[in-house]
PDB file of C-alpha atoms in Angstrom:
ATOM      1  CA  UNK A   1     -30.892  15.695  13.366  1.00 74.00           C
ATOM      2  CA  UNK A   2     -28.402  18.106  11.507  1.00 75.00           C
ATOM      3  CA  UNK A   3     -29.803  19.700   8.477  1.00 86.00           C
ATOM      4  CA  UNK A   4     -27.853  20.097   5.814  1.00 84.00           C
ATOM      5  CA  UNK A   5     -27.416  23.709   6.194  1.00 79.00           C
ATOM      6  CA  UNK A   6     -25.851  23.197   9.510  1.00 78.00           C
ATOM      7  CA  UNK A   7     -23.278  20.499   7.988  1.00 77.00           C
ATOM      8  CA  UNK A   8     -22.196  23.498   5.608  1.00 74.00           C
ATOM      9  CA  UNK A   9     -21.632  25.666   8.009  1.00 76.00           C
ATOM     10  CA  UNK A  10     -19.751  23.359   9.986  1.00 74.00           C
ATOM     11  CA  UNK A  11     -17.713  22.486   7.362  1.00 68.00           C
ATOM     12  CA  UNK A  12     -17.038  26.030   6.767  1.00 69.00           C
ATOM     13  CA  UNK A  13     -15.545  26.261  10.347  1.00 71.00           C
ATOM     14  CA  UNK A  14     -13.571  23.281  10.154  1.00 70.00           C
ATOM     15  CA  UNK A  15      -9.560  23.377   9.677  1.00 75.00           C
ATOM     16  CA  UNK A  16      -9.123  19.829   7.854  1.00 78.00           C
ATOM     17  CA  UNK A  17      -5.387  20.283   7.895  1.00 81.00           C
ATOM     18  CA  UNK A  18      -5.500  21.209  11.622  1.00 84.00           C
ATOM     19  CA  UNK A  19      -7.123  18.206  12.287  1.00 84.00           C
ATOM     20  CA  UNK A  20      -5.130  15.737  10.023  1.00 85.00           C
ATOM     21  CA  UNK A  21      -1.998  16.984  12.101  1.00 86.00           C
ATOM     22  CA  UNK A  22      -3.923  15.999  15.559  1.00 89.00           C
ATOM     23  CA  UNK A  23      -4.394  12.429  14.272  1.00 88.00           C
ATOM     24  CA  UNK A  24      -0.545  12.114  13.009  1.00 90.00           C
ATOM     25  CA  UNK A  25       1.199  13.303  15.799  1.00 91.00           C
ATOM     26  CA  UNK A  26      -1.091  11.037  17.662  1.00 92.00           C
ATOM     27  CA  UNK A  27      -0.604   7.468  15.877  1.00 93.00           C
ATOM     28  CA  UNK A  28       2.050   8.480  13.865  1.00 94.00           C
ATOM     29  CA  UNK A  29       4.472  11.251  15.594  1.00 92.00           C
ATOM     30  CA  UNK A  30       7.396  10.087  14.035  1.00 94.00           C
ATOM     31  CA  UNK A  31       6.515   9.945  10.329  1.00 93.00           C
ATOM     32  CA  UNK A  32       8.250  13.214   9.435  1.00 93.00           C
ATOM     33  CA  UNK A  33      11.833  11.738  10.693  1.00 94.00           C
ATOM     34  CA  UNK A  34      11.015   8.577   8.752  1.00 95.00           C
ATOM     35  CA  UNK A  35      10.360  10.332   5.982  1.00 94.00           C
ATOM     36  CA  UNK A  36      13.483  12.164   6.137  1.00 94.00           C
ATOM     37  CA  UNK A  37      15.394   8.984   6.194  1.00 94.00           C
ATOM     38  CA  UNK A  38      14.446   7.457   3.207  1.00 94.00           C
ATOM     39  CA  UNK A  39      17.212   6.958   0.694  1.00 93.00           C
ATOM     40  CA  UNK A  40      17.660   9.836  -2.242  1.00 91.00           C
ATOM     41  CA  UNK A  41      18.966   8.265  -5.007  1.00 92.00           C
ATOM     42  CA  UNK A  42      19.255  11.640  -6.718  1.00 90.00           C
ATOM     43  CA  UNK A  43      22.337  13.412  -6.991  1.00 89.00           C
ATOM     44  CA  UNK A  44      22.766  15.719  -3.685  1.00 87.00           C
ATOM     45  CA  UNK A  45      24.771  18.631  -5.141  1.00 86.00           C
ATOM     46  CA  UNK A  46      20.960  19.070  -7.581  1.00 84.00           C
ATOM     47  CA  UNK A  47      18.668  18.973  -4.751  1.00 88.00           C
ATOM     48  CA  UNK A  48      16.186  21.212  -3.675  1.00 89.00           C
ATOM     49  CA  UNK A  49      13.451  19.279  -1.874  1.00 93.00           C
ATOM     50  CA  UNK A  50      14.956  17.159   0.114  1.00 93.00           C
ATOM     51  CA  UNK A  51      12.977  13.334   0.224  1.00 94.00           C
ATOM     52  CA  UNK A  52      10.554  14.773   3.071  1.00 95.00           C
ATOM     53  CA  UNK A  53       9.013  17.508   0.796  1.00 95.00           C
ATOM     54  CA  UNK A  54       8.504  15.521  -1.828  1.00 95.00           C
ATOM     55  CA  UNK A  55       6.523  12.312  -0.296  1.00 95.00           C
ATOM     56  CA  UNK A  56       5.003  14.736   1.945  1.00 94.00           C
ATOM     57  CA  UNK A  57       3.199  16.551  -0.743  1.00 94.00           C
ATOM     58  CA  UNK A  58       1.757  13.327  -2.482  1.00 95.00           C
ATOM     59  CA  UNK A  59       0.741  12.495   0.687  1.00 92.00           C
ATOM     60  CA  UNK A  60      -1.365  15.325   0.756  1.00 91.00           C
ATOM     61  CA  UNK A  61      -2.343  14.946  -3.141  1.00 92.00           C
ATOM     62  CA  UNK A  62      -3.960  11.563  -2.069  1.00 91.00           C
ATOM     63  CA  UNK A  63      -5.505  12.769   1.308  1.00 87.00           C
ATOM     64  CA  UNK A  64      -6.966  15.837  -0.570  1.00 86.00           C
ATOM     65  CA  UNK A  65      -8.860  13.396  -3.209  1.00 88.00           C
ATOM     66  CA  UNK A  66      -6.777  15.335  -6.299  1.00 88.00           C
ATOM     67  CA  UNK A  67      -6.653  13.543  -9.698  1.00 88.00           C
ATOM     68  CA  UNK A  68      -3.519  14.596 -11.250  1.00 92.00           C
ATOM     69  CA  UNK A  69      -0.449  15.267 -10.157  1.00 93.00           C
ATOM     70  CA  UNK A  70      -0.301  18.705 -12.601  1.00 91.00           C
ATOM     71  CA  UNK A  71      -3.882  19.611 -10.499  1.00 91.00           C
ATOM     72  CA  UNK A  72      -1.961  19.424  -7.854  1.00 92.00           C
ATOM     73  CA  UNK A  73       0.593  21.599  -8.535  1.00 90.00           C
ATOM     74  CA  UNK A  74      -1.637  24.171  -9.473  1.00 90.00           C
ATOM     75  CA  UNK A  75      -3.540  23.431  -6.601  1.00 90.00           C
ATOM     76  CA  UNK A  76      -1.106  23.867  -3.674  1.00 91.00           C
ATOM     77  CA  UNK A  77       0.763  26.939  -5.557  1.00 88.00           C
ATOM     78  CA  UNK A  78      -0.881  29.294  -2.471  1.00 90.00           C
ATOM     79  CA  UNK A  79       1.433  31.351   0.328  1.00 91.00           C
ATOM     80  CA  UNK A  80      -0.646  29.840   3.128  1.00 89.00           C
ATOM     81  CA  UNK A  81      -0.227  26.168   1.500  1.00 90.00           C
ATOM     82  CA  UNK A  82       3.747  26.250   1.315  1.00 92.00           C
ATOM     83  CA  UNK A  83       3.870  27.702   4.762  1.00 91.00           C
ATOM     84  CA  UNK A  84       1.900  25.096   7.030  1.00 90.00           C
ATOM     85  CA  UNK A  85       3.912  22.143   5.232  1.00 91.00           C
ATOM     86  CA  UNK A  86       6.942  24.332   5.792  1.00 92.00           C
ATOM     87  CA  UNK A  87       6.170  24.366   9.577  1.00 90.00           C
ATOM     88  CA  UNK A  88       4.967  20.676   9.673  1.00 90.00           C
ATOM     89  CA  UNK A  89       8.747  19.473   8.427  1.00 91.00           C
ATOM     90  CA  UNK A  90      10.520  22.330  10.092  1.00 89.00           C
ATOM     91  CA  UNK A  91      11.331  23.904   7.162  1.00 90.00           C
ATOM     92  CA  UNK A  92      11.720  27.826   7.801  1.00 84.00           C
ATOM     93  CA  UNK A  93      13.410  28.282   4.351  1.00 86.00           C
ATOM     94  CA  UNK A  94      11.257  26.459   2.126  1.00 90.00           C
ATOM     95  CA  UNK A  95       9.820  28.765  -0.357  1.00 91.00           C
ATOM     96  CA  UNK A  96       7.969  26.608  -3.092  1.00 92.00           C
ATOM     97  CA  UNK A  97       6.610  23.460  -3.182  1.00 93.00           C
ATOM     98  CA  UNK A  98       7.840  21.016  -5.759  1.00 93.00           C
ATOM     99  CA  UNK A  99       6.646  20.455  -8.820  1.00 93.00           C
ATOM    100  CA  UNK A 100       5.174  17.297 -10.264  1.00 93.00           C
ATOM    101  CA  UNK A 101       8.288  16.599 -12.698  1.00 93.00           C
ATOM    102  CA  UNK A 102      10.340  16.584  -9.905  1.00 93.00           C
ATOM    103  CA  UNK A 103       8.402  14.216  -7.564  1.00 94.00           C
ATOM    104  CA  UNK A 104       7.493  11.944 -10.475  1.00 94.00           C
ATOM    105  CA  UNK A 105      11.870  12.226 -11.011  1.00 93.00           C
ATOM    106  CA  UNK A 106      12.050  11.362  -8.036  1.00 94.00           C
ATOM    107  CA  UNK A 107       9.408   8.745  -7.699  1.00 94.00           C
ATOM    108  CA  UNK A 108      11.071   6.853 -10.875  1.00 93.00           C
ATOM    109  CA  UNK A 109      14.461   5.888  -9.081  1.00 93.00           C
ATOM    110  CA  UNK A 110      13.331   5.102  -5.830  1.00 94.00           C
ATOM    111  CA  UNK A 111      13.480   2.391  -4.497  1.00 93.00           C
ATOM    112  CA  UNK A 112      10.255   0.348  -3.470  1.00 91.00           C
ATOM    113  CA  UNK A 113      11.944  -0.989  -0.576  1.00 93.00           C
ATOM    114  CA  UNK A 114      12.020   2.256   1.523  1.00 95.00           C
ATOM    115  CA  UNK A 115       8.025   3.019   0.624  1.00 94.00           C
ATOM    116  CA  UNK A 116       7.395  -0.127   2.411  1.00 95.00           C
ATOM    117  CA  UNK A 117       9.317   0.355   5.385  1.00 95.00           C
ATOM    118  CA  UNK A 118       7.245   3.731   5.696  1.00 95.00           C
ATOM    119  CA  UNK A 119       3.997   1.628   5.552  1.00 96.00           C
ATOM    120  CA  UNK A 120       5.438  -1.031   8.229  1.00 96.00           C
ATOM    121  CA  UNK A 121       6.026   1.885  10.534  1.00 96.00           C
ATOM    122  CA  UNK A 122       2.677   3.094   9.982  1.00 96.00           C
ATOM    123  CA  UNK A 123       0.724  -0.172  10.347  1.00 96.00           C
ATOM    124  CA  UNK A 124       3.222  -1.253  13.647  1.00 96.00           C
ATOM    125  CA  UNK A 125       2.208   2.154  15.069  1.00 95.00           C
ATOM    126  CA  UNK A 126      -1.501   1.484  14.835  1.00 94.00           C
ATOM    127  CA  UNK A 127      -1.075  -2.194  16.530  1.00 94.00           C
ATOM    128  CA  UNK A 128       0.611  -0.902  18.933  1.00 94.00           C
ATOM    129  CA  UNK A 129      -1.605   1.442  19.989  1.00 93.00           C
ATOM    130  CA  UNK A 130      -4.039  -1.047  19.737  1.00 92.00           C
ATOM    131  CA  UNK A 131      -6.988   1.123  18.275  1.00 87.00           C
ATOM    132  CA  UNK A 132      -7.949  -2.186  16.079  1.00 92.00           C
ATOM    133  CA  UNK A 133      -8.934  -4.741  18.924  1.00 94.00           C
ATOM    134  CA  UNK A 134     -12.452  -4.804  18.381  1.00 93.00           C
ATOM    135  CA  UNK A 135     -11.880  -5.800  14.231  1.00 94.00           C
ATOM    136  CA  UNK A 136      -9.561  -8.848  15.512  1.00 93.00           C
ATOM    137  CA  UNK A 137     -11.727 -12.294  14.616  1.00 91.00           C
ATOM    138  CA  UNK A 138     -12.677 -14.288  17.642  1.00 89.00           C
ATOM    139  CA  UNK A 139     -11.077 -11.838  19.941  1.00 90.00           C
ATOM    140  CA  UNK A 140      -7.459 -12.828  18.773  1.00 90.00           C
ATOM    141  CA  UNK A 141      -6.746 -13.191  15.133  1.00 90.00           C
ATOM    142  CA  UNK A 142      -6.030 -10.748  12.485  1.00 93.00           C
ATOM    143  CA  UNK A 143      -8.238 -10.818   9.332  1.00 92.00           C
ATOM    144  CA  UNK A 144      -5.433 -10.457   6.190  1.00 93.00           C
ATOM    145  CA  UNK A 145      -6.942 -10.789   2.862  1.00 93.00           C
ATOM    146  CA  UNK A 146      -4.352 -11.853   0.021  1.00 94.00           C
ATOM    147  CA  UNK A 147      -5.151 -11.391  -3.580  1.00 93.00           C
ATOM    148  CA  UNK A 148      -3.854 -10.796  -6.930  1.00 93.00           C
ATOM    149  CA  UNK A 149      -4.635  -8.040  -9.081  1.00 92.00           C
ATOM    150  CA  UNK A 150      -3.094  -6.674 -12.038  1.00 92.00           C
ATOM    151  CA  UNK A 151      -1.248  -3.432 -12.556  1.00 90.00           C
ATOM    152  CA  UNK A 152      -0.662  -3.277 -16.629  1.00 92.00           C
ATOM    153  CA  UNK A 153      -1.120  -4.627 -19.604  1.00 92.00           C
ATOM    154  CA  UNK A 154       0.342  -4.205 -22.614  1.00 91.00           C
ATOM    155  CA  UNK A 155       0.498  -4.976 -26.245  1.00 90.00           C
ATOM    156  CA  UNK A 156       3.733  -5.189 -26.601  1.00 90.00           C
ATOM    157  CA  UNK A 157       6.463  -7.014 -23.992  1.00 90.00           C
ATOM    158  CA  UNK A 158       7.496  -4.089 -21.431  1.00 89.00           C
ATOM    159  CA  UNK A 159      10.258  -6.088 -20.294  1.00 90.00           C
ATOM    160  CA  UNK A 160      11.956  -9.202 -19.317  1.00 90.00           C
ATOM    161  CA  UNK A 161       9.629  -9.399 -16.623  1.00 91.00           C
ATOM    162  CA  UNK A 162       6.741  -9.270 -18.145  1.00 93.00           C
ATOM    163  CA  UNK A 163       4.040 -12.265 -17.579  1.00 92.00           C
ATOM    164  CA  UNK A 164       2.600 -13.510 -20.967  1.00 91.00           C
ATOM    165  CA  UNK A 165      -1.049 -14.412 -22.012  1.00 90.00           C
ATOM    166  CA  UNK A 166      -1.320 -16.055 -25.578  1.00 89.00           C
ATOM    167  CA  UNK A 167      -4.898 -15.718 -26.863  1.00 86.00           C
ATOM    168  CA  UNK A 168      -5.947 -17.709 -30.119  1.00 88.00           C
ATOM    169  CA  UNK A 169      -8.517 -15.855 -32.409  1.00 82.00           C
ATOM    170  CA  UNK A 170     -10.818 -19.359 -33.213  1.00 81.00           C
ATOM    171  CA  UNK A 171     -11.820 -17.569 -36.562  1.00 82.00           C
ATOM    172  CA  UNK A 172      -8.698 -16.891 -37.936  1.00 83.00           C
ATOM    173  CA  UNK A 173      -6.173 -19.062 -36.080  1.00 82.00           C
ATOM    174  CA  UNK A 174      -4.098 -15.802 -35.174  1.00 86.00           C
ATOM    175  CA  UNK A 175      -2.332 -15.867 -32.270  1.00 87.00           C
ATOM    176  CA  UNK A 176      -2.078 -12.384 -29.879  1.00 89.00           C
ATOM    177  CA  UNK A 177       0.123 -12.069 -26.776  1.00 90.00           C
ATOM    178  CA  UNK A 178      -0.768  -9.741 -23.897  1.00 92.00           C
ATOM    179  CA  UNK A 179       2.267  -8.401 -21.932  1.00 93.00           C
ATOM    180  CA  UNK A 180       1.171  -7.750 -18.135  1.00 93.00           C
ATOM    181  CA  UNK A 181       2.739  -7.123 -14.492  1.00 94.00           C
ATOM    182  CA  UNK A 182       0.747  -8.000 -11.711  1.00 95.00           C
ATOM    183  CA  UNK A 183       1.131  -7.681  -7.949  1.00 95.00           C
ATOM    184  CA  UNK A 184      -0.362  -9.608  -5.000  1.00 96.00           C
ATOM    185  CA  UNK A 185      -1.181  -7.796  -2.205  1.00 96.00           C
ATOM    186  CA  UNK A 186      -1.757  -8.434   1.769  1.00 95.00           C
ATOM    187  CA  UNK A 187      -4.688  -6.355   3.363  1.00 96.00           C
ATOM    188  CA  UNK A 188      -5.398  -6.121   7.182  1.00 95.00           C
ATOM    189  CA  UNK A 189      -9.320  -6.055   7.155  1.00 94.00           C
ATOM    190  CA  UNK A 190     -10.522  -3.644   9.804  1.00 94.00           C
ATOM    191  CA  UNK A 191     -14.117  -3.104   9.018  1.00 91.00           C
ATOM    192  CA  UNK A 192     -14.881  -0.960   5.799  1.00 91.00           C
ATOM    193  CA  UNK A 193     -11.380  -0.351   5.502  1.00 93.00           C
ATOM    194  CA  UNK A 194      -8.217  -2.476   4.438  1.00 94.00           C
ATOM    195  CA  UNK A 195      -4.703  -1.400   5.002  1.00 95.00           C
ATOM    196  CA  UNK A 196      -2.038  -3.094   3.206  1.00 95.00           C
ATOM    197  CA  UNK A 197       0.767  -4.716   5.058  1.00 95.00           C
ATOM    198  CA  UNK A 198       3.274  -6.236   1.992  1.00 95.00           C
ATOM    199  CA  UNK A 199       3.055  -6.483  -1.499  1.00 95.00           C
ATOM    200  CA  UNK A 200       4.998  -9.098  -3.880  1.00 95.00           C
ATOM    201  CA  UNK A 201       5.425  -8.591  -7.552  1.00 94.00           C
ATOM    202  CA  UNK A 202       4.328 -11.593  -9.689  1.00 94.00           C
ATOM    203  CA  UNK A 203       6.883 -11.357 -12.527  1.00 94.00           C
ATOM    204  CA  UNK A 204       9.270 -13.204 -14.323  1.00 92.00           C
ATOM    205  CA  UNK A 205      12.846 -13.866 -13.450  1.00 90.00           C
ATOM    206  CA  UNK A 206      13.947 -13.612 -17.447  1.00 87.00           C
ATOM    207  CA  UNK A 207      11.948 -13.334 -20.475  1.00 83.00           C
ATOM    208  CA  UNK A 208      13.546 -17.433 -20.899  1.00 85.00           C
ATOM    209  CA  UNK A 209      11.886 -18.607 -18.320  1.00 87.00           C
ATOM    210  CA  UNK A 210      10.250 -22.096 -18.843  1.00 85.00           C
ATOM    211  CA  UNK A 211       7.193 -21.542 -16.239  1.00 91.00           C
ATOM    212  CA  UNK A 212       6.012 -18.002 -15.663  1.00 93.00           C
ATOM    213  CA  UNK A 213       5.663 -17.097 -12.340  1.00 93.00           C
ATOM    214  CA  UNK A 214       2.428 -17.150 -10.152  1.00 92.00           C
ATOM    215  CA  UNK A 215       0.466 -15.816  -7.430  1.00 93.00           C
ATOM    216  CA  UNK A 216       0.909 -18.992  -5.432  1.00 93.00           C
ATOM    217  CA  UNK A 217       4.415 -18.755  -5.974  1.00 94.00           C
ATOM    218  CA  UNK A 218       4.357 -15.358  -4.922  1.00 94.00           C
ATOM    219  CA  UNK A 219       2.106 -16.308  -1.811  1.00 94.00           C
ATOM    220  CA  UNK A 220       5.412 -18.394  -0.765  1.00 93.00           C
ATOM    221  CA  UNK A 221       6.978 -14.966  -0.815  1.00 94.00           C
ATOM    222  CA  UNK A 222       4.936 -12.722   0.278  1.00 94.00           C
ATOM    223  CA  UNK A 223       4.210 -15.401   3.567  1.00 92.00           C
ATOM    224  CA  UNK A 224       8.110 -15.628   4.350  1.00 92.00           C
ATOM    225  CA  UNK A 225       8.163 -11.294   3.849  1.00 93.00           C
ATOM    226  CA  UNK A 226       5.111 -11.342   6.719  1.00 93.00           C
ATOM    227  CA  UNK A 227       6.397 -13.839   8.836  1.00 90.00           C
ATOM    228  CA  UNK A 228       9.637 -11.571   9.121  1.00 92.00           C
ATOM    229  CA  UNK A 229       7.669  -7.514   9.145  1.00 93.00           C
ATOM    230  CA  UNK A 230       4.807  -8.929  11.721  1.00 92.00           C
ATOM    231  CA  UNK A 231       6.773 -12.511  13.962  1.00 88.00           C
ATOM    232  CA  UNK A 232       3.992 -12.312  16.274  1.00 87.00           C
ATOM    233  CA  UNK A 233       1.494 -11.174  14.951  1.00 89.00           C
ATOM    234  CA  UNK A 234      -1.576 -13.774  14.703  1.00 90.00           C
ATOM    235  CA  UNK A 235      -3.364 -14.031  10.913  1.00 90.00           C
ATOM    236  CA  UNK A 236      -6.028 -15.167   9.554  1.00 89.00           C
ATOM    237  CA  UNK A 237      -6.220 -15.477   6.003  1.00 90.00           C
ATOM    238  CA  UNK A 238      -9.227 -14.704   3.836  1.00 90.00           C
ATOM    239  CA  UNK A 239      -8.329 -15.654  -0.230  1.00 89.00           C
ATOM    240  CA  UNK A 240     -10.435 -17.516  -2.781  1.00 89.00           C
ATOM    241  CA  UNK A 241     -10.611 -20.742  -3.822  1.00 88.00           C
ATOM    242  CA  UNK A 242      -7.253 -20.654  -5.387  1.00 90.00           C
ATOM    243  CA  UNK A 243      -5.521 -20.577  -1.539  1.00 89.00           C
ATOM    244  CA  UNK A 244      -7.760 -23.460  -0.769  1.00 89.00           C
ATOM    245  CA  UNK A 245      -4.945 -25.924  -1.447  1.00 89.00           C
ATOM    246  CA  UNK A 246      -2.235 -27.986  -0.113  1.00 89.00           C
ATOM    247  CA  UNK A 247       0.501 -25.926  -1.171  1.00 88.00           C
ATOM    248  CA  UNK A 248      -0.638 -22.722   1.031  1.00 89.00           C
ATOM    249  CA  UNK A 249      -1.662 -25.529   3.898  1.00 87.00           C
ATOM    250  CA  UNK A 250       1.305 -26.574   4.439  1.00 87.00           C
ATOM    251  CA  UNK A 251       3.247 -23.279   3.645  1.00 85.00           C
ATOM    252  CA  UNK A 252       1.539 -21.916   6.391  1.00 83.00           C
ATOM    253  CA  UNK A 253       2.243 -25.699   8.885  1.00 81.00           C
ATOM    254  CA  UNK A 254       5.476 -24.716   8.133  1.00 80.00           C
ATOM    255  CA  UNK A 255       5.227 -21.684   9.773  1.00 71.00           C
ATOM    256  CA  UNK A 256       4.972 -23.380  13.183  1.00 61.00           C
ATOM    257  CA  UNK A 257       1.106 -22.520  13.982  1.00 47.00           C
ATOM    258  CA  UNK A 258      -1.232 -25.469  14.767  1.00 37.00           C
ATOM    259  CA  UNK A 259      -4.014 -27.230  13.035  1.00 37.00           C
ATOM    260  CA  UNK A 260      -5.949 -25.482  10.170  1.00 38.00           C
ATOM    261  CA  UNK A 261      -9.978 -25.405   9.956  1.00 37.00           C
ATOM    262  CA  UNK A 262     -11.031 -24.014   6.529  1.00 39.00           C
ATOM    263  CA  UNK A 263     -15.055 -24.481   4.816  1.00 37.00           C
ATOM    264  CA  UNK A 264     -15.382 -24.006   1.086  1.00 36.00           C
ATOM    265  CA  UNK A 265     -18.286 -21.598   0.578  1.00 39.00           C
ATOM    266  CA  UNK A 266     -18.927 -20.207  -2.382  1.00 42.00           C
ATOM    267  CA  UNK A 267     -15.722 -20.270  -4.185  1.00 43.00           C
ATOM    268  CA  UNK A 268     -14.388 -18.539  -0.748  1.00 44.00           C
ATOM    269  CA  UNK A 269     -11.707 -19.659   1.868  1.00 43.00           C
ATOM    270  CA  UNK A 270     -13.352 -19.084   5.151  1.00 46.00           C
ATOM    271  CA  UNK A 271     -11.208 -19.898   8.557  1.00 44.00           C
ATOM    272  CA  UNK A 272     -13.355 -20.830  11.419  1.00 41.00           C
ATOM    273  CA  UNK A 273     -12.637 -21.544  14.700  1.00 39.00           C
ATOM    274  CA  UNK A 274      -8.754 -21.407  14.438  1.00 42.00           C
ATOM    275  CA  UNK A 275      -6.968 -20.025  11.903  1.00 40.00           C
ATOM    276  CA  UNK A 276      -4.134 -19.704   9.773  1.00 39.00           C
ATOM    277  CA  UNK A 277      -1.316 -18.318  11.643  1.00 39.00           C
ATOM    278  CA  UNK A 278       1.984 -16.280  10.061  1.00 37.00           C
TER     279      UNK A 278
END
């Protein structure tokens, strides 16, 4: 039994950057060149950082458990910080880290597409090594969950894209409008943890449109977007009562993958026995 003295003192000894390095170069060893490949939309005559730098460091932000981005900043502004990351990109010259106006300036233009293709690379990597197989259901499928959930809302329409609520005040007849974006998301479930896989924005083509969009007709999307990251790979989905419907039945039939066995349990889709395949 480990007191709790002894867990301090351990975690005095430990070198948490050390060991975050051991387990990238293990599942992920080439996540620095893919970094470096992503597309800079900024102009390259400005730049200091180039696209590695920057991602890098929020990926640290986020690993670290920091708040803000301006914490951050303040937080990595040490010798011994800007020299490891130096020496993790290959960076001899770098001299400062960036600061948070220019990541979130950089952030702003880019596009969403090459963030993805870092997180296919990532989840690829970790099938591949197959350090999952015991979370696969029955042996063979793939637990995804896929759910909506909502980013923003406003008061005021954000843009053209934005979905639209209209909410009636029953006292005084008044009529509001919320403005929101939402996304639905695809999570592998791999016991505590989820890792998303693909993401599809439920918004509006035009602010004329005559039906809004929705999450099932961003499930059509977001199926076709998985069928062509993961062709092999076999799913099964986990979503609420809202996926327990023709539409998503035969979306997924159309797919090419076999008979479908779903129970209705407490407003949840459950697969048994075979599942949904992508």
């Amino acid at each position: 039994m480990v007191t709790r003295k002894e867990k301090r003192n351990r975690e005095k000894e430990a070198n948490y950057f050390f060991e975050f390095l051991k387990i990238q170069k293990h599942f992920f060893k080439d996540l620095m060149n893919n970094l470096k490949k992503v597309a800079d939309h900024r102009h390259q005559s400005y730049i200091t950082y180039g696209p590695e730098v920057l991602l890098f460091t929020m990926m640290l932000k986020n690993m670290t458990g920091l708040k803000s981005m301006r914490n951050m900043s303040e937080r990595f502004n040490k010798e011994e910080c800007i020299k490891n990351v130096g020496k993790v990109l290959g960076l001899d010259s770098l001299e400062e880290l960036p600061h948070y106006d220019t990541i979130n300036d950089f952030l702003s233009g880019l596009d969403v597409n090459e963030l993805e293709k870092i997180r296919t690379y990532m989840i690829k990597e970790l099938l591949k090594k197959r350090s999952l197989e015991s979370y696969r259901i029955e042996g063979k499928y793939w637990g995804v969950i896929i759910d909506g959930t909502g980013l923003h809302t406003f008061h005021k329409k954000h843009c053209k894209h934005c979905l639209r609520r209209a909410y009636t005040n029953k006292e005084t007849g008044e009529t509001n409008v919320l403005y929101m974006h939402h996304v639905l998301e695809a999570k592998l479930v791999v016991g505590d943890m989820v890792f998303s896989i693909a993401s599809e924005f439920i918004e509006n083509e035009s602010e004329n449109v005559s039906k809004q969009d929705c999450e099932l007709k961003a499930f059509d999307r977001l199926a076709k977007k998985i069928k062509k990251i993961f062709k092999r790979l076999p799913i099964c989905i986990l979503g609420d009562s809202l996926y327990a419907c023709e539409t998503v039945f035969n979306l997924c039939r159309a797919h090419k993958n076999g008979n479908i066995y779903a129970d209705l349990r407490k407003g949840e889709l459950k697969v048994s026995r075979r599942s949904l395949r992508q």
